[in-house]
Coordinates of C-alpha atoms in Angstrom, one line a residue:
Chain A
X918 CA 153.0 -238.6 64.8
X919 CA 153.8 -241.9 63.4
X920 CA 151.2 -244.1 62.2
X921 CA 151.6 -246.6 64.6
X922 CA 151.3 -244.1 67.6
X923 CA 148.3 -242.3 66.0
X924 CA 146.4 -246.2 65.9
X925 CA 148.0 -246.3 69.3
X926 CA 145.9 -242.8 70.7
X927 CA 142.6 -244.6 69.1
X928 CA 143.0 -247.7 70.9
X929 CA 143.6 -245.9 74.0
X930 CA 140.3 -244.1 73.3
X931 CA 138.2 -247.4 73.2
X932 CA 138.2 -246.5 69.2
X933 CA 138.2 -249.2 66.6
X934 CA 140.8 -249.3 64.3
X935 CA 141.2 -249.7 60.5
X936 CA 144.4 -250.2 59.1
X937 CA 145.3 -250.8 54.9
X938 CA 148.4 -251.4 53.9
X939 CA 151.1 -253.4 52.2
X940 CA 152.0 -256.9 53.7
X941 CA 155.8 -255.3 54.9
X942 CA 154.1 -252.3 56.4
X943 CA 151.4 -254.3 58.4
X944 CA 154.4 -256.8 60.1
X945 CA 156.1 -253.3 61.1
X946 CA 153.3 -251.7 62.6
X947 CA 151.8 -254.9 64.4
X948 CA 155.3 -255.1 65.8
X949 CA 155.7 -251.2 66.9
X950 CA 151.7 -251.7 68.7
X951 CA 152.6 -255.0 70.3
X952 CA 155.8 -253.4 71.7
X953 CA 153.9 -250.1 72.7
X954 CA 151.3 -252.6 74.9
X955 CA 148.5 -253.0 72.6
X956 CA 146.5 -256.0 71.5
X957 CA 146.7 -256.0 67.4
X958 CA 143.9 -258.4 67.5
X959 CA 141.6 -254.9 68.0
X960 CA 143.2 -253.7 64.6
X961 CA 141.4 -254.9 61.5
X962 CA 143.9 -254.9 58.9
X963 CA 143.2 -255.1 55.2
X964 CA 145.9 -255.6 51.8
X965 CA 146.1 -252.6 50.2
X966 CA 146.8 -253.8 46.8
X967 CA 143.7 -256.2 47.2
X968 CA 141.5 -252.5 48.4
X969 CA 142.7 -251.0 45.0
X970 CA 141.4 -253.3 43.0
X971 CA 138.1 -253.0 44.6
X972 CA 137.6 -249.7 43.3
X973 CA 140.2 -248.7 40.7
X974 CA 138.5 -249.0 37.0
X975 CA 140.5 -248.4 34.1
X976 CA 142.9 -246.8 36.4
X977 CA 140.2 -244.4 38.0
X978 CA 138.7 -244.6 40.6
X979 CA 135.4 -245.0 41.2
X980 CA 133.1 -243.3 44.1
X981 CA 130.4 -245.9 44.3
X982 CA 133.1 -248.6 44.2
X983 CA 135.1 -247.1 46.9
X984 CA 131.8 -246.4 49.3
X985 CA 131.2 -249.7 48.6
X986 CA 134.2 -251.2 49.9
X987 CA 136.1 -248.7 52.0
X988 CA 132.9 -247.4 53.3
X989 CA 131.5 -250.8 54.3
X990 CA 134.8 -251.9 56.1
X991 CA 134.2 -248.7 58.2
X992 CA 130.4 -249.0 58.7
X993 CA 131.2 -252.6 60.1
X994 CA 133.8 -251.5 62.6
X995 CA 131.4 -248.2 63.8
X996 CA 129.0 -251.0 64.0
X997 CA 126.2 -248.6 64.1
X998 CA 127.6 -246.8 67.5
X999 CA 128.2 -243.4 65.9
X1000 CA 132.1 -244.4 67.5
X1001 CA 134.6 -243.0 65.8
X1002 CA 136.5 -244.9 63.8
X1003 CA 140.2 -245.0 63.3
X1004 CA 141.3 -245.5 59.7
X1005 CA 145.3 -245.6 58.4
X1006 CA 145.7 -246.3 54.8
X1007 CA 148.6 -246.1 52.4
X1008 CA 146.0 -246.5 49.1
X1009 CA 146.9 -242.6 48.2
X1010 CA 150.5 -243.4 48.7
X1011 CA 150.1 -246.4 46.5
X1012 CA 148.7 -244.4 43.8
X1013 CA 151.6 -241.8 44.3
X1014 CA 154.5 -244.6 44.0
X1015 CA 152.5 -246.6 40.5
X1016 CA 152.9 -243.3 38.7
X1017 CA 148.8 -242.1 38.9
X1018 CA 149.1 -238.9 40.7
X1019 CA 145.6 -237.9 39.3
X1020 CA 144.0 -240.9 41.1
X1021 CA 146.1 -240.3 44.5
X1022 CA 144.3 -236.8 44.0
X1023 CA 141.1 -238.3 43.6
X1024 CA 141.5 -241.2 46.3
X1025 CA 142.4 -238.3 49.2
X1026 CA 138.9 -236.6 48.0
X1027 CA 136.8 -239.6 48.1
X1028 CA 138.1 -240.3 52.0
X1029 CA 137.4 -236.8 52.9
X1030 CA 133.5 -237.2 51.6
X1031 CA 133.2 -240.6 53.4
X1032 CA 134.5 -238.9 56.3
X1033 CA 132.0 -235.6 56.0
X1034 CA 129.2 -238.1 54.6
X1035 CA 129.7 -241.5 56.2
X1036 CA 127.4 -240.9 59.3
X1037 CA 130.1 -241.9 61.7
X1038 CA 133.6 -239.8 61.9
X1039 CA 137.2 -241.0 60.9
X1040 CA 139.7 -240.1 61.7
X1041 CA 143.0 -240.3 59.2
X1042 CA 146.5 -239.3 59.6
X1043 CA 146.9 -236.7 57.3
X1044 CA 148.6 -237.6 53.9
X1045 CA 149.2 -234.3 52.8
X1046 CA 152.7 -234.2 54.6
X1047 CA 153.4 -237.6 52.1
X1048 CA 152.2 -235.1 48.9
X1049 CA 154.2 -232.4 50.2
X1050 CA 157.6 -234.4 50.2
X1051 CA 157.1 -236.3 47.0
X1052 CA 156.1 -232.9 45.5
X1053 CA 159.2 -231.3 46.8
X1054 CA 161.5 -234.5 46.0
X1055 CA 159.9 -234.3 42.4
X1056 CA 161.3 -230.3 42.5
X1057 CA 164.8 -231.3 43.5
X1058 CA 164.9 -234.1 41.1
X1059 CA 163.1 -231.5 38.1
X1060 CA 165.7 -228.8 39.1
X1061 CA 168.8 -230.9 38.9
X1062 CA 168.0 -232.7 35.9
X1063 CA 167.4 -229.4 33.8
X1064 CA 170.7 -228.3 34.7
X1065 CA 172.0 -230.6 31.5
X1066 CA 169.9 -229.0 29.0
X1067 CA 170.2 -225.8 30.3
X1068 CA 173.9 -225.8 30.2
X1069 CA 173.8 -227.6 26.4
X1070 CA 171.4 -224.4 25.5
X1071 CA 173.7 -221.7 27.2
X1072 CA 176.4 -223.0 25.3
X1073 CA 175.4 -222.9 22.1
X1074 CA 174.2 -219.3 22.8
X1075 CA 177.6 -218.4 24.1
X1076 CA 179.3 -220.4 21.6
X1077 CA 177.2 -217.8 18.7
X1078 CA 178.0 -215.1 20.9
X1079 CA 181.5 -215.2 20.6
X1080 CA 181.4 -215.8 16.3
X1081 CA 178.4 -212.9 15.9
X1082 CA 179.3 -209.8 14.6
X1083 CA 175.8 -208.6 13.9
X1084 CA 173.9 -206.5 16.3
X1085 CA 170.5 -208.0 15.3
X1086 CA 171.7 -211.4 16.3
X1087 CA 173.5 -209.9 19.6
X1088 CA 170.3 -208.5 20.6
X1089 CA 168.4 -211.6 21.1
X1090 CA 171.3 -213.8 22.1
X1091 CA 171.6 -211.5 24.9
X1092 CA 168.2 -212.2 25.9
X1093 CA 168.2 -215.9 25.6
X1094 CA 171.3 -215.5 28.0
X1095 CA 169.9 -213.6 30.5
X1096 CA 166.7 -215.4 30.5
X1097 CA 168.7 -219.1 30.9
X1098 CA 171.0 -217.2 34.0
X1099 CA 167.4 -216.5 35.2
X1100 CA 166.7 -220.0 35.0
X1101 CA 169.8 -221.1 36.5
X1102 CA 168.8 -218.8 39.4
X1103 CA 165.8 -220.3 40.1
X1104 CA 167.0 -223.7 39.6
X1105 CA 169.4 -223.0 42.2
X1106 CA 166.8 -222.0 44.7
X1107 CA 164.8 -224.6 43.8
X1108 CA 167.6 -227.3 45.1
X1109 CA 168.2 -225.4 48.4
X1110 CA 164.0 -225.4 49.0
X1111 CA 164.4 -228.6 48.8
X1112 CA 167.4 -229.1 50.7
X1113 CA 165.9 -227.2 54.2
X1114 CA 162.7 -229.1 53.2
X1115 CA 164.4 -232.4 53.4
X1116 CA 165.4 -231.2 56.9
X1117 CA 169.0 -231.5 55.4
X1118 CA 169.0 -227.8 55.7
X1119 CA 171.3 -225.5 53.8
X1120 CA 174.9 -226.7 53.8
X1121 CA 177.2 -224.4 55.0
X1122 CA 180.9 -225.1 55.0
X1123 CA 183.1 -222.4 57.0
X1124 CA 186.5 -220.8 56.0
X1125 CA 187.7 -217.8 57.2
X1126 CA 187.3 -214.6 55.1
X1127 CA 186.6 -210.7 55.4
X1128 CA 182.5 -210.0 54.7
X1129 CA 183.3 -206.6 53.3
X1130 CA 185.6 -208.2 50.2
X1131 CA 182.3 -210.5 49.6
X1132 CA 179.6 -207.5 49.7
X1133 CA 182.0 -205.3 47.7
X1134 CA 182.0 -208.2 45.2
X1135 CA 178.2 -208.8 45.4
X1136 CA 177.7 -204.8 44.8
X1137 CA 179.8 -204.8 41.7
X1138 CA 177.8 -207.4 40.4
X1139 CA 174.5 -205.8 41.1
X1140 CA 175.7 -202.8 39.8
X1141 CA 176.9 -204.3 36.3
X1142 CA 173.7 -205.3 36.0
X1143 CA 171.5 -202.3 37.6
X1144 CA 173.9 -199.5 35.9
X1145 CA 171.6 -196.9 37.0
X1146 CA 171.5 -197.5 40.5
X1147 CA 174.2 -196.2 43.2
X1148 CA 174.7 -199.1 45.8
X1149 CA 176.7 -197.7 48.9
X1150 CA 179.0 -199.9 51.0
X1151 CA 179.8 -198.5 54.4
X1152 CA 182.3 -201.1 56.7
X1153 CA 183.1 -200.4 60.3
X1154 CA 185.6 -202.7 62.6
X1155 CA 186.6 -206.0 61.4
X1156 CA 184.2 -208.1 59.5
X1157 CA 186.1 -211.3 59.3
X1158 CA 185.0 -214.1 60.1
X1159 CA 184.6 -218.2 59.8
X1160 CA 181.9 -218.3 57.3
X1161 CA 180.3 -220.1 54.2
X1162 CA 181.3 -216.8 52.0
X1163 CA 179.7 -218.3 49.2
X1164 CA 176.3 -218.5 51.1
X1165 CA 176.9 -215.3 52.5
X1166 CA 177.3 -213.7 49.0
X1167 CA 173.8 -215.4 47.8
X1168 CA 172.1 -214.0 51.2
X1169 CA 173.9 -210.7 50.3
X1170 CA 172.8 -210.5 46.7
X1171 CA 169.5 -211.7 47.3
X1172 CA 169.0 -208.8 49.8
X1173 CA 170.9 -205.9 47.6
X1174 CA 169.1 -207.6 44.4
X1175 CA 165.5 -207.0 46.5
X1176 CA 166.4 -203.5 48.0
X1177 CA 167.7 -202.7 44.2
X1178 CA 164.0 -204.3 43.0
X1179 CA 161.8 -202.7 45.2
X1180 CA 163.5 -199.7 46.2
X1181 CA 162.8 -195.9 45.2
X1182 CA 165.3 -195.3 41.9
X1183 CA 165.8 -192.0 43.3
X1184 CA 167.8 -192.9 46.2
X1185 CA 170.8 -195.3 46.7
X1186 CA 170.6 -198.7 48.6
X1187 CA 172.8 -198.5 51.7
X1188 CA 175.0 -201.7 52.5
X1189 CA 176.9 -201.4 55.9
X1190 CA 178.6 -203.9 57.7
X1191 CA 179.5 -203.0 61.5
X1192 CA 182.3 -205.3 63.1
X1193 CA 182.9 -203.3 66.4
X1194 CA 181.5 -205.8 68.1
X1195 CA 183.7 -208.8 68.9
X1196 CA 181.3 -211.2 68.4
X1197 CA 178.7 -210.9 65.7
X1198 CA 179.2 -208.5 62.7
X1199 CA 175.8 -206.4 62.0
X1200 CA 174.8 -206.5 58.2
X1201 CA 172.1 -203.9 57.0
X1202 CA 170.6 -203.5 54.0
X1203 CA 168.6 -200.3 53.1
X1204 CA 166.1 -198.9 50.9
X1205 CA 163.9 -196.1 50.7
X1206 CA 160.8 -198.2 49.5
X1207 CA 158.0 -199.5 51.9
X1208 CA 156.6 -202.7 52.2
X1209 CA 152.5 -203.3 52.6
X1210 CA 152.7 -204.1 56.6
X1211 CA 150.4 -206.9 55.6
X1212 CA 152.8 -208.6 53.7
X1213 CA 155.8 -208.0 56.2
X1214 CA 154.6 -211.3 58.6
X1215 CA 155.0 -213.7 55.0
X1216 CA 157.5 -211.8 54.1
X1217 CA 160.3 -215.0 54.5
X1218 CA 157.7 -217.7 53.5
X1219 CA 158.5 -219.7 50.4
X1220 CA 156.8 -219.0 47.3
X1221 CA 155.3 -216.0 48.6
X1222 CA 155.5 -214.1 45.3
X1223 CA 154.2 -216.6 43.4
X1224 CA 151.1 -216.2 45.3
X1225 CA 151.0 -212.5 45.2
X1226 CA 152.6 -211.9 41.9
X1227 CA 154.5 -208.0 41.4
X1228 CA 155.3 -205.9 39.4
X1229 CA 159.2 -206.8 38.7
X1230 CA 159.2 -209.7 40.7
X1231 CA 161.2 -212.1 38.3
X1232 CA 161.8 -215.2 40.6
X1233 CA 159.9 -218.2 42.7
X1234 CA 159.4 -216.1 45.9
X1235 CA 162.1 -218.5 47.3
X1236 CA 165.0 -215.4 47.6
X1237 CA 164.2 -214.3 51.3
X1238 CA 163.4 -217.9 52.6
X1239 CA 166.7 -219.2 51.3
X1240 CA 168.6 -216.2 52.8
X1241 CA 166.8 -216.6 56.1
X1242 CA 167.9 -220.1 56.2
X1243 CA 171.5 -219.3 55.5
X1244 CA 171.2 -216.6 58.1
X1245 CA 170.3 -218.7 60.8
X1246 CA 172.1 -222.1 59.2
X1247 CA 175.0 -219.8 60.9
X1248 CA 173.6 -219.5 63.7
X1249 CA 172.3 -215.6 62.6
X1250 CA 169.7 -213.6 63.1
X1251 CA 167.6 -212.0 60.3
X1252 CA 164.8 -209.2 60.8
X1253 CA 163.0 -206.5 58.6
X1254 CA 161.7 -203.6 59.6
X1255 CA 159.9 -201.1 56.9
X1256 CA 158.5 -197.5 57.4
X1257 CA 157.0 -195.4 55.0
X1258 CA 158.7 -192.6 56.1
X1259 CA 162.1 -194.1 57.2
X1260 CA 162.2 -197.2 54.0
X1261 CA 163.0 -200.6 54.5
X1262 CA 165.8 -202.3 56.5
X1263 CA 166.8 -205.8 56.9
X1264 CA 169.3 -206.3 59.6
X1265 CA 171.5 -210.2 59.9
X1266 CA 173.2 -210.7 63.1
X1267 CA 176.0 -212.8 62.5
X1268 CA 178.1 -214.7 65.0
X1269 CA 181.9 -214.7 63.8
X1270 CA 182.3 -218.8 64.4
X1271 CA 180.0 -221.6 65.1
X1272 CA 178.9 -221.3 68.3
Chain B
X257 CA 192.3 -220.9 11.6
X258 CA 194.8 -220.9 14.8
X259 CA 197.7 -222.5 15.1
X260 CA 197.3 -225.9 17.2
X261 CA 197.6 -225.5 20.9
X262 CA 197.5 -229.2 22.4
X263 CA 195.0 -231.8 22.5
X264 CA 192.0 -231.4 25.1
X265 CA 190.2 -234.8 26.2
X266 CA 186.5 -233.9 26.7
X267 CA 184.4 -236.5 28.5
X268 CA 180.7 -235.5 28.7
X269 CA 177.8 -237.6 28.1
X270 CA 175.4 -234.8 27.3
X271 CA 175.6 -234.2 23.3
X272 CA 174.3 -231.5 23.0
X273 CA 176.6 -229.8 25.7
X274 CA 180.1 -231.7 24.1
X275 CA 179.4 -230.2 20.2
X276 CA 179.2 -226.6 21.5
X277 CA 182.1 -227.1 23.7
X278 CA 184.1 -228.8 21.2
X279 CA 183.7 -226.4 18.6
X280 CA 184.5 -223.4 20.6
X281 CA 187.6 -225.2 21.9
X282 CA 188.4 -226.0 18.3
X283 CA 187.7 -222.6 17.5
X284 CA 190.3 -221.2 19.6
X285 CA 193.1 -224.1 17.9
X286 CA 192.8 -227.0 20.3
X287 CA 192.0 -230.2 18.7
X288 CA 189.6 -232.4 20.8
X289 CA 189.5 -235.3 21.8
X290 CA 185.3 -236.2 22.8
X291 CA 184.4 -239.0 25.2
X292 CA 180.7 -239.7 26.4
X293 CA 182.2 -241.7 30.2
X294 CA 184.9 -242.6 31.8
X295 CA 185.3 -245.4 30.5
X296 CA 185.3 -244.4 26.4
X297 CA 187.4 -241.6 28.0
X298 CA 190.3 -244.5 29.5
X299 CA 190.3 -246.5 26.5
X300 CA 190.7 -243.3 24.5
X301 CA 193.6 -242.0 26.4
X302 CA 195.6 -245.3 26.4
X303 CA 195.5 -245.3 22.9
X304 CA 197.1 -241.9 22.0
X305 CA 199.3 -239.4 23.2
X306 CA 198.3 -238.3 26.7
X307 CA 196.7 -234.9 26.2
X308 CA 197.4 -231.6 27.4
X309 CA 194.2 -231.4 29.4
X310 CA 191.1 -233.4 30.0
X311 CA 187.5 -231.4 30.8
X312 CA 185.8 -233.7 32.4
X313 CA 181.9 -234.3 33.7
X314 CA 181.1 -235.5 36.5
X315 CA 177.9 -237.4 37.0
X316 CA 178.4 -240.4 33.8
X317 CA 176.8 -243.5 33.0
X318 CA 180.0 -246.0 32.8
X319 CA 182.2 -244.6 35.1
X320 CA 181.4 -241.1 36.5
X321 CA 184.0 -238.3 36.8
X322 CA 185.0 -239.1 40.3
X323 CA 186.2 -242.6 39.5
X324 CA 188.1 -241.2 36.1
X325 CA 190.0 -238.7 37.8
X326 CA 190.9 -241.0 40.4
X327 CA 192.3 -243.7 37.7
X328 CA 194.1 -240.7 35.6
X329 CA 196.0 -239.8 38.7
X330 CA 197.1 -243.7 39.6
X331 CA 198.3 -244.2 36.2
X332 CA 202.1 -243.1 35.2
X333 CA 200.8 -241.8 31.6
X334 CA 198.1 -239.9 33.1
X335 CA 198.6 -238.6 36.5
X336 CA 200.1 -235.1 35.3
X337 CA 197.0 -234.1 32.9
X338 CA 195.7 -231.3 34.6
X339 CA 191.8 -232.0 34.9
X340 CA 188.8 -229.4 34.2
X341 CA 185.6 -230.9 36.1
X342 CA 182.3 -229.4 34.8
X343 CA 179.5 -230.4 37.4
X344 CA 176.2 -230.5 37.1
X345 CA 175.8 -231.0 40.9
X346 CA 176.0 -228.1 43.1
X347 CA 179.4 -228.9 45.1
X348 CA 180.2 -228.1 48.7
X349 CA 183.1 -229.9 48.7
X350 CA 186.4 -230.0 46.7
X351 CA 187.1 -232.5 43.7
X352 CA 190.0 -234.3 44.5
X353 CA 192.6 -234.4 41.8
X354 CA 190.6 -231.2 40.2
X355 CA 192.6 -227.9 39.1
X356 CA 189.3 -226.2 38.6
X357 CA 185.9 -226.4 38.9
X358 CA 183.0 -225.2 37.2
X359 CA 179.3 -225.6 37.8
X360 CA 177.0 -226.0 35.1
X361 CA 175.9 -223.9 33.3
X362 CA 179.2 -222.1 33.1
X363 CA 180.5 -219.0 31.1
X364 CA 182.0 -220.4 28.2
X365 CA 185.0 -218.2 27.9
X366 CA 186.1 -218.8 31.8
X367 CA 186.6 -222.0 30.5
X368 CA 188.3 -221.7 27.6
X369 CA 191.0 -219.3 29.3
X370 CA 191.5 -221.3 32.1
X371 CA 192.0 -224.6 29.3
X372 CA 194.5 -221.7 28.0
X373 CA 196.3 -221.3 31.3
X374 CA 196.7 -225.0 31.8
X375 CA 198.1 -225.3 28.8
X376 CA 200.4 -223.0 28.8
X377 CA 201.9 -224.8 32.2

């Protein structure tokens, strides 16, 4: 809902209307009201810059200030009624864009106690959509800018690598390796979050190429690094296709990486690709562990494991929701299914072009 | 030390990220050639012997990677140089005027073999 059709809904209700924003934002939305019918004389509309100043002190601001003034701009428009009043304001977004995210925090707070405490209700378009994007354009912009440091430090470690003779300084180069890869993995995901986020969704760019040369690659990889653990391939018909093979080998490893993880170390993963169909290829991936059914209907949401932190869980959570969107950014399919007696499968239903 | 294998032109802007790469490349006998943009990395060029192969960055203050390429290959002196890109963007698309791309962070001695196999052309 835009903020122009949710004052639009209130005015329709009989509701008054409060509205504080910047001088370029109040032309544009007395122009979208007056072209959806409605009289902008019933809108009271305040600067937003001027508001701030009535409560911000020493860049904080402050609760009796802000009942003072935001609450007595609404307790005029109720006008004693008990009506509900309609209030749009961009002072959290204000905050956001000067740099004072701690006083955006504290602004949203303050408008829901006036709200709970006021004595008449308002209703406000909800801001935490605005947080969400800035928080998840400050990710892209954090992930992609660590990228130069990161590559400066793995470097240098490679660079000592390569002249180090000496086990005991092999050992922890090794580990300051792995641990930036690590980093770079989760960099990575953090971009593409951001990317489906942004409703720019994951790019895929198709070529044609055989899936089974790609898992084979993605299982000799895994297996370099988990030498203990037998990954089988089984392939059936042809699994060509016109894919992103690049994004199919992150989906690919991030599925074989997870069955590896959370697998039984007893018994091998099972990759098998079926291409008898002329249509889709069928991808499963399967391991003998189980997954707590009450995890299973999260199981693709981001940042899941961040939030319930396991044992061996060395990422952002971001690893299924980034393969789910690949999945379906080709127009797939991706589903789980897990049994305590039969293990865990996850099966991708891949068309074979863009459809 | 190794005998001298060519000169390599090495346009980064990130410091820390040239010295490591110009040591190892020095290490394995090329002598380099550092630039911190395009345009340090043009006015360098002109005034030598064209090098055997330029590494090159691609988001730059003062002419990014894109735009250098895209000047080596419309000059006479330059256009043959085959170019390394190191990219600190995640590409979906081809470089134009690129032999080989890496993303950053790469695996220091992919690059310095492929640097070896242009070379050698």
């Amino acid at each position: 809902m835009s903020p122009a059709e949710f004052l639009a809904s209130g005015l329709d209700e009989g509701e008054p209307a409060l509205v504080i924003v910047t001088p370029d934002h109040r032309a544009a939305l007395q122009s979208d009201l007056v072209r959806m019918g409605h009289d902008v004389e019933r809108v009271t509309f305040l600067d937003a810059e001027t508001m701030l100043e009535t409560f911000m002190v020493d860049g904080e601001p402050s609760w009796e200030a802000f009942q003072s003034s935001i609450g007595t701009a609404l307790r005029a428009l109720a006008n004693g009624s008990g009506r509900r009043v309609r209030a749009y304001a961009e002072l959290v977004d204000l905050l956001w864009m000067k740099g004072n995210p701690s006083a955006a925090i504290r602004v949203e707070a303050m408008w829901q106690e006036l709200s709970s405490k006021s004595g008449f209700a308002v209703a406000r378009l909800r801001r935490e959509d605005f947080v969400e994007r800035k928080l998840e354009l400050f990710a892209g912009i954090l992930a992609h800018d660590l990228r130069n440091p990161l590559t400066a430090m793995l470097t240098a470690a490679q660079l000592l690598m390569r002249r180090s003779q000496d086990e005991g300084n092999i050992k922890p180069l090794r580990r300051i390796l792995s641990s930036g890869e690590r980093m770079t993995r989760m960099i990575d995901q953090l971009l593409d979050f951001t990317r489906v986020r942004s409703a720019a969704g994951v790019p895929i760019v198709r070529r044609f190429g055989d899936l089974a040369e790609v898992a084979r690659q993605v299982i000799d990889e895994c297996e370099m690094i988990h030498t203990h653990r037998l990954i089988d391939l089984q392939t059936s018909g042809d699994t060509c296709g016109d894919w992103d093979l690049d994004r199919l080998a992150q989906a690919l490893s991030n599925l074989v990486s997870n069955a590896v993880q959370h697998g039984r170390a007893d018994e091998p993963v099972r990759v098998t690709l079926d291409g008898t169909s002329p249509d889709v290829v069928r991808i499963n991936v399967h391991n003998a562990g189980a997954i707590d059914a009450r995890v299973l209907p999260r199981l693709f949401d981001p940042f899941r494991t961040t939030q319930e932190k396991r044992e061996g869980t060395q990422g952002l959570g971001l690893g299924l929701f980034i393969t789910r969107e690949i999945v379906t950014g080709h127009g797939g399919e991706i589903r789980v299914e897990s049994l305590r007696d039969r293990g865990t499968t996850f099966a991708v239903v891949l068309p074979r072009t863009s459809r | 030390m190794n005998k001298r294998k060519g000169t390599v032109f090495l346009v980064d802007d990130d410091a820390d990220t040239r010295a490591s790469l110009e040591e190892a490349l020095e290490e394995v006998g090329f002598i380099v050639l550092p630039a911190r943009h395009g345009k340090e990395a043009i006015a360098r060029m002109k005034g030598c012997l064209p090098p055997a192969i330029a590494i090159v960055d691609l988001v730059m203050p003062d002419m990014d990677g894109w735009t250098l390429i895209q000047r080596m290959k419309s000059d006479r002196d330059l256009e043959k140089i085959p170019v390394i890109v190191l990219s600190g963007k995640v590409l979906r698309s081809k470089v134009e005027g690129a032999a080989r791309v890496f993303e950053k962070p790469f695996q220091l001695d992919e690059v310095l073999r492929t640097v070896e196999s242009l070379c050698v052309l």
